[in-house]
């Protein structure tokens, strides 16, 4: 069964009417069980790819600041969870709920570029900006707690802390800029592929439905001929 939007006047008599959540669950079931995975790779693996990119950036940024303040193994799990795991999960969830949902339900079809830009903003924020802001705070906090690096007082010398952060961040700015641009563009591309593959999937489902109906009509005609 292919999904389609229609007004009350345009709904066929034999149509099955379902709400958005049921339609989403049905379409996900179709995507998950589609025989040729290449036809739906962006829909199936897109959020995971974006989450992996966020995790990779988080690992890079976290390790950079940890090395700068000589943390070693101190607070490793405590910094990896908010800087690596949470951004990855946030990337996956935001893409699924705020991008893929609209793609699959064919909402905002009048502005596909808006959806691509939305995906880009979410990915840039979750995958690069969030871990970049949080990583130095976490590193400084654990460095102060475990006395691995002499840091100026945030209360008494905020400008000195800012300059220290600036000096530590400056070497990786080109990498962060490339990561931000790259992840944003990849998010847009994946969203574009999701839109195209969802559209193609709907066409294929309608063709299969039409073929099934034609086959049923042929069987009815043959049965009627036999009975005659």
Backbone as CSV, one residue per row, in Angstrom:
resi,resn,N_x,N_y,N_z,CA_x,CA_y,CA_z,C_x,C_y,C_z
1,UNK,0.846,-1.193,0.000,0.000,0.000,0.000,0.881,1.243,0.000
2,UNK,0.659,2.122,-0.959,1.405,3.375,-1.029,0.662,4.458,-0.266
3,UNK,1.414,5.277,0.454,0.806,6.352,1.230,0.583,7.570,0.352
4,UNK,-0.482,8.304,0.650,-0.745,9.542,-0.081,-1.626,10.444,0.766
5,UNK,-1.453,11.761,0.559,-2.288,12.749,1.238,-3.497,13.057,0.356
6,UNK,-4.621,13.292,0.994,-5.821,13.628,0.227,-6.821,14.342,1.121
7,UNK,-7.644,15.168,0.490,-8.741,15.808,1.220,-9.892,14.812,1.347
8,UNK,-10.864,15.148,2.159,-11.994,14.243,2.380,-12.740,13.942,1.082
9,UNK,-12.819,14.944,0.214,-13.554,14.754,-1.040,-12.806,13.857,-2.020
10,UNK,-11.478,13.799,-1.872,-10.661,13.039,-2.825,-10.321,11.633,-2.349
11,UNK,-10.764,11.259,-1.153,-10.424,9.941,-0.622,-11.248,8.865,-1.330
12,UNK,-10.595,7.864,-1.922,-11.341,6.766,-2.570,-12.154,5.972,-1.550
13,UNK,-13.194,5.314,-2.033,-14.078,4.571,-1.132,-13.365,3.407,-0.454
14,UNK,-12.418,2.777,-1.168,-11.731,1.612,-0.611,-10.425,1.977,0.092
15,UNK,-10.193,3.270,0.314,-8.940,3.704,0.947,-8.941,3.381,2.435
16,UNK,-7.744,3.100,2.951,-7.565,2.870,4.386,-7.052,4.169,5.003
17,UNK,-7.827,4.740,5.906,-7.468,6.023,6.509,-6.693,5.770,7.802
18,UNK,-5.502,6.341,7.888,-4.667,6.188,9.083,-4.126,7.556,9.486
19,UNK,-3.729,7.667,10.757,-3.174,8.940,11.225,-1.669,9.000,10.932
20,UNK,-1.040,10.102,11.306,0.369,10.313,10.972,1.282,9.286,11.627
21,UNK,1.022,8.974,12.892,1.876,8.020,13.599,1.778,6.631,12.970
22,UNK,0.582,6.239,12.600,0.394,4.939,11.945,1.050,4.930,10.568
23,UNK,0.929,6.052,9.867,1.561,6.154,8.549,3.077,6.080,8.664
24,UNK,3.614,6.738,9.683,5.062,6.730,9.896,5.552,5.325,10.236
25,UNK,4.825,4.653,11.122,5.198,3.289,11.506,5.117,2.343,10.310
26,UNK,4.078,2.509,9.508,3.915,1.662,8.323,5.053,1.885,7.331
27,UNK,5.381,3.154,7.098,6.428,3.459,6.128,7.792,2.984,6.616
28,UNK,8.042,3.103,7.920,9.305,2.603,8.467,9.397,1.094,8.315
29,UNK,8.279,0.421,8.468,8.256,-1.024,8.294,8.589,-1.396,6.849
30,UNK,8.056,-0.617,5.919,8.356,-0.844,4.497,9.839,-0.617,4.224
31,UNK,10.368,0.483,4.755,11.782,0.820,4.537,12.690,-0.247,5.144
32,UNK,12.357,-0.694,6.343,13.190,-1.687,7.037,13.205,-3.027,6.315
33,UNK,12.097,-3.362,5.656,11.984,-4.668,5.002,12.157,-4.600,3.483
34,UNK,12.536,-3.423,2.982,12.709,-3.291,1.534,13.872,-4.166,1.078
35,UNK,13.641,-4.945,0.042,14.620,-5.960,-0.366,15.949,-5.353,-0.802
36,UNK,15.894,-4.353,-1.661,17.120,-3.712,-2.139,17.483,-2.561,-1.202
37,UNK,18.440,-2.793,-0.320,18.796,-1.778,0.675,19.410,-0.535,0.043
38,UNK,20.008,-0.694,-1.115,20.611,0.457,-1.786,19.550,1.486,-2.167
39,UNK,18.325,1.027,-2.379,17.229,1.944,-2.725,16.856,2.857,-1.563
40,UNK,17.148,2.414,-0.347,16.719,3.178,0.842,17.875,3.400,1.824
41,UNK,19.102,3.397,1.321,20.258,3.469,2.230,20.260,4.753,3.057
42,UNK,19.885,5.873,2.443,19.918,7.143,3.185,18.872,7.167,4.290
43,UNK,17.721,6.577,4.031,16.659,6.536,5.034,17.022,5.603,6.186
44,UNK,17.702,4.521,5.865,18.055,3.539,6.895,19.315,3.928,7.668
45,UNK,20.306,4.415,6.945,21.616,4.626,7.569,22.000,6.097,7.729
46,UNK,21.197,7.005,7.176,21.526,8.425,7.252,21.730,8.942,8.668
47,UNK,20.773,8.725,9.583,20.963,9.210,10.957,22.195,8.614,11.629
48,UNK,22.466,7.343,11.362,23.645,6.706,11.944,24.940,7.328,11.447
49,UNK,24.970,7.669,10.159,26.157,8.320,9.584,26.387,9.676,10.247
50,UNK,25.316,10.433,10.407,25.430,11.750,11.042,25.863,11.619,12.504
51,UNK,25.321,10.623,13.188,25.720,10.389,14.575,27.186,10.012,14.692
52,UNK,27.667,9.202,13.750,29.079,8.796,13.762,29.998,9.993,13.529
53,UNK,29.582,10.905,12.655,30.389,12.107,12.414,30.444,12.984,13.664
54,UNK,29.325,13.100,14.350,29.303,13.877,15.597,30.224,13.254,16.640
55,UNK,30.173,11.930,16.737,31.024,11.232,17.702,32.503,11.425,17.367
56,UNK,32.834,11.355,16.083,34.229,11.522,15.662,34.747,12.916,16.009
57,UNK,33.926,13.927,15.764,34.324,15.297,16.111,34.470,15.452,17.618
58,UNK,33.529,14.857,18.358,33.598,14.916,19.820,34.863,14.270,20.357
59,UNK,35.237,13.130,19.791,36.463,12.444,20.221,37.684,13.317,19.949
60,UNK,37.717,13.897,18.763,38.861,14.737,18.382,38.995,15.945,19.312
61,UNK,37.895,16.651,19.527,37.922,17.859,20.356,38.225,17.509,21.809
62,UNK,37.598,16.465,22.301,37.806,16.052,23.687,39.267,15.669,23.932
63,UNK,39.828,14.882,23.032,41.225,14.469,23.181,42.179,15.661,23.102
64,UNK,41.854,16.614,22.253,42.714,17.795,22.102,42.833,18.560,23.423
65,UNK,41.700,18.872,24.023,41.734,19.652,25.265,42.260,18.831,26.442
66,UNK,41.988,17.545,26.438,42.514,16.688,27.508,44.042,16.639,27.451
67,UNK,44.583,16.561,26.233,46.046,16.567,26.099,46.635,17.905,26.537
68,UNK,45.947,18.977,26.205,46.457,20.311,26.536,46.579,20.522,28.045
69,UNK,45.636,19.968,28.792,45.674,20.156,30.251,46.222,18.917,30.969
70,UNK,46.787,17.989,30.182,47.510,16.823,30.733,46.646,15.988,31.681
71,UNK,45.442,15.695,31.229,44.527,14.944,32.093,44.864,13.455,32.178
72,UNK,45.493,12.922,31.147,45.782,11.491,31.156,44.502,10.677,31.167
73,UNK,44.361,9.823,32.163,43.153,8.987,32.256,42.120,9.550,33.224
74,UNK,42.407,10.700,33.809,41.466,11.287,34.768,40.167,11.716,34.063
75,UNK,39.060,11.302,34.626,37.754,11.745,34.135,37.464,11.400,32.689
76,UNK,38.034,10.297,32.217,37.874,9.950,30.806,36.411,9.678,30.457
77,UNK,35.791,8.800,31.231,34.383,8.464,30.966,33.477,9.668,31.179
78,UNK,33.812,10.475,32.165,32.974,11.634,32.491,32.999,12.694,31.400
79,UNK,34.077,12.758,30.638,34.124,13.726,29.541,33.628,13.118,28.230
80,UNK,33.820,11.819,28.057,33.381,11.187,26.807,31.862,11.128,26.702
81,UNK,31.195,10.930,27.813,29.728,10.824,27.770,29.072,12.102,27.250
82,UNK,29.349,13.274,27.834,28.669,14.485,27.340,29.232,15.032,26.032
83,UNK,30.485,14.709,25.714,31.123,15.333,24.550,31.111,14.424,23.320
84,UNK,31.007,13.131,23.529,31.023,12.188,22.405,29.671,11.490,22.246
85,UNK,29.189,10.882,23.315,27.975,10.061,23.229,26.726,10.917,23.034
86,UNK,26.577,11.938,23.855,25.357,12.758,23.789,25.219,13.495,22.450
87,UNK,26.279,14.133,21.921,26.129,14.753,20.599,25.756,13.756,19.503
88,UNK,26.320,12.545,19.580,25.983,11.524,18.583,24.506,11.150,18.673
89,UNK,24.031,10.941,19.891,22.616,10.605,20.083,21.720,11.765,19.658
90,UNK,22.149,12.975,19.991,21.359,14.155,19.644,21.265,14.313,18.126
91,UNK,22.357,14.039,17.425,22.349,14.117,15.955,21.360,13.123,15.360
92,UNK,21.403,11.900,15.871,20.507,10.855,15.367,19.047,11.216,15.632
93,UNK,18.758,11.608,16.861,17.367,11.864,17.250,16.791,13.104,16.564
94,UNK,17.580,14.179,16.502,17.063,15.389,15.854,16.811,15.149,14.369
95,UNK,17.688,14.374,13.742,17.477,14.102,12.317,16.240,13.229,12.105
96,UNK,16.071,12.253,12.976,14.913,11.363,12.837,13.594,12.103,13.068
97,UNK,13.550,12.921,14.127,12.284,13.531,14.523,11.984,14.844,13.809
98,UNK,13.016,15.583,13.430,12.786,16.904,12.848,13.096,16.989,11.354
99,UNK,13.640,15.907,10.806,13.941,15.909,9.368,13.301,14.701,8.687
100,UNK,13.724,13.502,9.093,13.225,12.296,8.426,11.713,12.147,8.530
101,UNK,11.172,12.516,9.652,9.719,12.407,9.835,8.982,13.177,8.742
102,UNK,9.451,14.388,8.453,8.806,15.217,7.440,9.068,14.686,6.030
103,UNK,10.240,14.072,5.853,10.549,13.474,4.549,9.620,12.293,4.281
104,UNK,9.511,11.409,5.255,8.729,10.181,5.075,7.240,10.476,4.939
105,UNK,6.755,11.429,5.730,5.338,11.783,5.653,5.055,12.770,4.530
106,UNK,6.120,13.146,3.811,5.995,14.043,2.660,5.400,15.387,3.059
107,UNK,5.814,15.870,4.225,5.401,17.195,4.663,6.464,18.209,4.243
108,UNK,6.092,19.453,4.153,6.981,20.528,3.702,7.505,20.230,2.299
109,UNK,6.711,19.504,1.511,7.159,19.132,0.171,7.355,20.359,-0.710
110,UNK,6.677,21.452,-0.352,6.800,22.657,-1.160,8.157,23.331,-0.977
111,UNK,8.912,22.933,0.052,10.215,23.557,0.296,11.231,22.501,0.732
112,UNK,11.678,21.663,-0.192,12.661,20.634,0.172,13.981,21.224,0.649
113,UNK,14.342,22.392,0.110,15.587,23.036,0.521,15.534,23.461,1.990
114,UNK,14.345,23.875,2.448,14.195,24.271,3.859,14.519,23.098,4.777
115,UNK,14.081,21.919,4.380,14.335,20.720,5.174,15.821,20.373,5.165
116,UNK,16.460,20.552,4.033,17.900,20.298,3.937,18.688,21.277,4.807
117,UNK,18.272,22.531,4.806,18.936,23.533,5.644,18.711,23.245,7.127
118,UNK,17.523,22.772,7.456,17.238,22.406,8.846,18.169,21.281,9.298
119,UNK,18.333,20.285,8.448,19.238,19.179,8.771,20.667,19.676,8.943
120,UNK,21.059,20.610,8.092,22.405,21.178,8.155,22.644,21.909,9.470
121,UNK,21.669,22.702,9.888,21.799,23.474,11.133,21.861,22.550,12.346
122,UNK,20.983,21.564,12.382,20.989,20.619,13.501,22.312,19.866,13.584
123,UNK,22.807,19.429,12.431,24.049,18.665,12.438,25.242,19.527,12.825
124,UNK,25.292,20.735,12.297,26.385,21.632,12.661,26.384,21.959,14.144
125,UNK,25.183,22.165,14.690,25.081,22.489,16.113,25.425,21.317,17.007
126,UNK,24.841,20.156,16.696,25.054,18.981,17.547,26.408,18.334,17.312
127,UNK,26.859,18.350,16.062,28.068,17.613,15.717,29.365,18.362,15.910
128,UNK,29.313,19.697,15.896,30.558,20.472,15.989,30.491,21.531,17.093
129,UNK,29.488,22.381,17.051,29.445,23.519,17.972,29.289,23.068,19.427
130,UNK,28.352,22.155,19.666,28.111,21.698,21.040,29.356,21.066,21.676
131,UNK,29.994,20.068,21.045,31.194,19.493,21.684,32.353,20.473,21.781
132,UNK,32.446,21.403,20.828,33.535,22.384,20.869,33.386,23.339,22.047
133,UNK,32.158,23.676,22.395,31.917,24.557,23.541,32.105,23.803,24.854
134,UNK,31.610,22.569,24.893,31.617,21.823,26.154,32.985,21.240,26.507
135,UNK,33.749,20.821,25.511,35.019,20.127,25.766,36.001,20.933,26.614
136,UNK,36.264,22.206,26.305,37.209,22.946,27.153,36.718,23.136,28.585
137,UNK,35.420,23.344,28.763,34.878,23.480,30.117,35.121,22.206,30.927
138,UNK,34.843,21.060,30.291,35.040,19.785,30.983,36.518,19.555,31.297
139,UNK,37.374,19.856,30.332,38.814,19.658,30.537,39.344,20.568,31.645
140,UNK,38.933,21.815,31.639,39.381,22.758,32.670,38.886,22.336,34.056
141,UNK,37.656,21.856,34.114,37.085,21.450,35.395,37.865,20.279,35.994
142,UNK,38.158,19.269,35.169,38.882,18.104,35.678,40.352,18.421,35.934
143,UNK,40.914,19.333,35.158,42.303,19.738,35.399,42.432,20.443,36.747
144,UNK,41.439,21.251,37.076,41.428,21.939,38.373,41.228,20.948,39.514
145,UNK,40.346,19.993,39.287,40.045,19.011,40.332,41.231,18.093,40.612
146,UNK,41.943,17.687,39.568,43.032,16.715,39.734,44.426,17.363,39.703
147,UNK,44.476,18.691,39.640,45.739,19.439,39.690,46.724,18.999,38.605
148,UNK,46.231,18.823,37.401,47.120,18.417,36.306,47.636,19.614,35.506
149,UNK,46.982,20.761,35.665,47.374,21.950,34.904,46.999,23.182,35.724
150,UNK,47.937,24.115,35.798,47.679,25.331,36.579,46.833,26.300,35.750
151,UNK,45.607,26.478,36.193,44.672,27.344,35.478,44.401,28.609,36.282
152,UNK,44.262,29.742,35.613,43.883,30.964,36.331,42.458,30.858,36.870
153,UNK,42.164,31.622,37.872,40.830,31.595,38.477,39.800,32.197,37.521
154,UNK,38.719,31.471,37.340,37.654,31.953,36.455,37.012,33.208,37.030
155,UNK,36.919,33.275,38.353,36.272,34.414,39.008,37.196,35.634,39.031
156,UNK,38.460,35.398,39.389,39.394,36.514,39.541,40.036,36.934,38.219
157,UNK,40.276,35.961,37.347,40.975,36.260,36.085,40.233,35.660,34.883
158,UNK,39.023,36.092,34.630,38.263,35.526,33.502,38.925,35.796,32.150
159,UNK,39.571,36.956,32.027,40.233,37.289,30.768,41.410,36.352,30.504
160,UNK,42.124,36.001,31.553,43.257,35.075,31.412,42.770,33.686,31.001
161,UNK,41.635,33.280,31.564,41.047,31.986,31.194,40.627,32.005,29.729
162,UNK,40.040,33.116,29.312,39.611,33.242,27.917,40.810,33.182,26.967
163,UNK,41.880,33.860,27.332,43.082,33.848,26.491,43.701,32.457,26.423
164,UNK,43.656,31.759,27.547,44.168,30.388,27.571,43.346,29.498,26.648
165,UNK,42.022,29.632,26.748,41.136,28.867,25.858,41.406,29.228,24.398
166,UNK,41.612,30.503,24.142,41.875,30.975,22.782,43.158,30.357,22.226
167,UNK,44.196,30.332,23.052,45.475,29.764,22.620,45.374,28.259,22.373
168,UNK,44.580,27.588,23.196,44.416,26.141,23.027,43.552,25.803,21.811
169,UNK,42.610,26.673,21.512,41.661,26.404,20.432,42.208,26.799,19.062
170,UNK,43.061,27.798,19.028,43.553,28.339,17.755,44.141,27.279,16.822
171,UNK,44.946,26.325,17.315,45.531,25.333,16.396,44.509,24.437,15.694
172,UNK,43.351,24.234,16.310,42.376,23.316,15.704,41.227,24.047,15.006
173,UNK,41.301,25.369,14.936,40.231,26.119,14.276,40.019,25.707,12.815
174,UNK,41.100,25.508,12.025,40.877,25.059,10.640,40.166,23.710,10.565
175,UNK,40.526,22.812,11.474,39.885,21.489,11.495,38.412,21.625,11.876
176,UNK,38.142,22.467,12.869,36.758,22.666,13.302,35.926,23.324,12.201
177,UNK,36.537,24.282,11.506,35.833,24.924,10.393,35.510,23.934,9.290
178,UNK,36.487,23.081,8.978,36.266,22.058,7.950,35.204,21.056,8.399
179,UNK,35.243,20.697,9.687,34.251,19.756,10.222,32.849,20.348,10.161
180,UNK,32.738,21.627,10.516,31.433,22.290,10.486,30.879,22.354,9.066
181,UNK,31.728,22.775,8.138,31.286,22.861,6.740,30.985,21.479,6.172
182,UNK,31.873,20.532,6.461,31.705,19.183,5.923,30.461,18.495,6.449
183,UNK,30.263,18.567,7.758,29.095,17.908,8.344,27.795,18.558,7.884
184,UNK,27.807,19.871,7.765,26.603,20.569,7.303,26.253,20.166,5.874
185,UNK,27.264,20.084,5.027,27.026,19.714,3.631,26.593,18.253,3.508
186,UNK,27.217,17.387,4.298,26.840,15.966,4.259,25.409,15.781,4.758
187,UNK,25.032,16.534,5.790,23.656,16.459,6.297,22.664,16.897,5.222
188,UNK,23.010,17.947,4.490,22.142,18.404,3.397,22.052,17.346,2.301
189,UNK,23.193,16.734,1.978,23.206,15.714,0.924,22.382,14.495,1.333
190,UNK,22.564,14.050,2.573,21.808,12.884,3.045,20.310,13.182,3.036
191,UNK,19.941,14.383,3.452,18.521,14.759,3.434,17.984,14.787,2.006
192,UNK,18.791,15.301,1.093,18.395,15.306,-0.328,18.181,13.877,-0.831
193,UNK,19.110,12.980,-0.483,18.975,11.582,-0.901,17.749,10.937,-0.258
194,UNK,17.479,11.284,0.988,16.285,10.758,1.657,15.024,11.199,0.919
195,UNK,14.989,12.448,0.523,13.829,12.960,-0.206,13.660,12.240,-1.541
196,UNK,14.762,12.074,-2.261,14.699,11.422,-3.567,14.345,9.943,-3.430
197,UNK,14.968,9.271,-2.474,14.713,7.841,-2.314,13.307,7.579,-1.782
198,UNK,12.817,8.452,-0.929,11.441,8.301,-0.457,10.454,8.504,-1.603
199,UNK,10.740,9.472,-2.466,9.889,9.727,-3.635,9.895,8.516,-4.572
200,UNK,11.090,7.985,-4.839,11.203,6.808,-5.712,10.522,5.592,-5.087
201,UNK,10.638,5.483,-3.771,10.005,4.369,-3.071,8.489,4.430,-3.211
202,UNK,7.938,5.628,-3.102,6.491,5.792,-3.257,6.044,5.396,-4.664
203,UNK,6.837,5.779,-5.656,6.502,5.424,-7.047,6.534,3.910,-7.232
204,UNK,7.570,3.264,-6.700,7.688,1.806,-6.827,6.548,1.098,-6.110
205,UNK,6.172,1.619,-4.942,5.064,1.012,-4.201,3.748,1.155,-4.961
206,UNK,3.551,2.299,-5.598,2.334,2.495,-6.388,2.308,1.567,-7.596
207,UNK,3.486,1.359,-8.200,3.564,0.432,-9.331,3.252,-0.989,-8.895
208,UNK,3.816,-1.385,-7.759,3.544,-2.727,-7.236,2.065,-2.894,-6.903
209,UNK,1.485,-1.842,-6.330,0.058,-1.882,-5.998,-0.787,-1.985,-7.264
210,UNK,-0.389,-1.230,-8.282,-1.119,-1.261,-9.550,-1.004,-2.633,-10.212
211,UNK,0.199,-3.208,-10.165,0.403,-4.538,-10.739,-0.425,-5.584,-10.005
212,UNK,-0.500,-5.448,-8.682,-1.292,-6.393,-7.890,-2.777,-6.276,-8.237
213,UNK,-3.241,-5.040,-8.423,-4.641,-4.833,-8.788,-4.941,-5.399,-10.175
214,UNK,-4.011,-5.191,-11.109,-4.195,-5.726,-12.461,-4.225,-7.252,-12.449
215,UNK,-3.370,-7.833,-11.613,-3.340,-9.290,-11.509,-4.651,-9.818,-10.939
216,UNK,-5.167,-9.119,-9.937,-6.443,-9.528,-9.342,-7.574,-9.429,-10.368
217,UNK,-7.548,-8.375,-11.178,-8.573,-8.211,-12.209,-8.493,-9.324,-13.245
218,UNK,-7.256,-9.692,-13.612,-7.078,-10.791,-14.566,-7.604,-12.101,-13.994
219,UNK,-7.311,-12.330,-12.719,-7.786,-13.556,-12.073,-9.311,-13.582,-11.999
220,UNK,-9.900,-12.419,-11.720,-11.363,-12.345,-11.680,-11.959,-12.609,-13.065
221,UNK,-11.298,-12.038,-14.079,-11.787,-12.235,-15.448,-11.690,-13.699,-15.857
222,UNK,-10.575,-14.345,-15.501,-10.408,-15.766,-15.817,-11.432,-16.614,-15.080
223,UNK,-11.662,-16.269,-13.819,-12.641,-17.008,-13.024,-14.044,-16.835,-13.596
224,UNK,-14.335,-15.600,-14.025,-15.651,-15.344,-14.625,-15.811,-16.107,-15.930
225,UNK,-14.718,-16.184,-16.714,-14.764,-16.915,-17.985,-14.982,-18.404,-17.745
226,UNK,-14.334,-18.932,-16.703,-14.509,-20.350,-16.382,-15.940,-20.639,-15.938
227,UNK,-16.478,-19.741,-15.131,-17.844,-19.932,-14.639,-18.864,-19.813,-15.768
228,UNK,-18.530,-18.983,-16.755,-19.431,-18.789,-17.886,-19.470,-20.054,-18.762
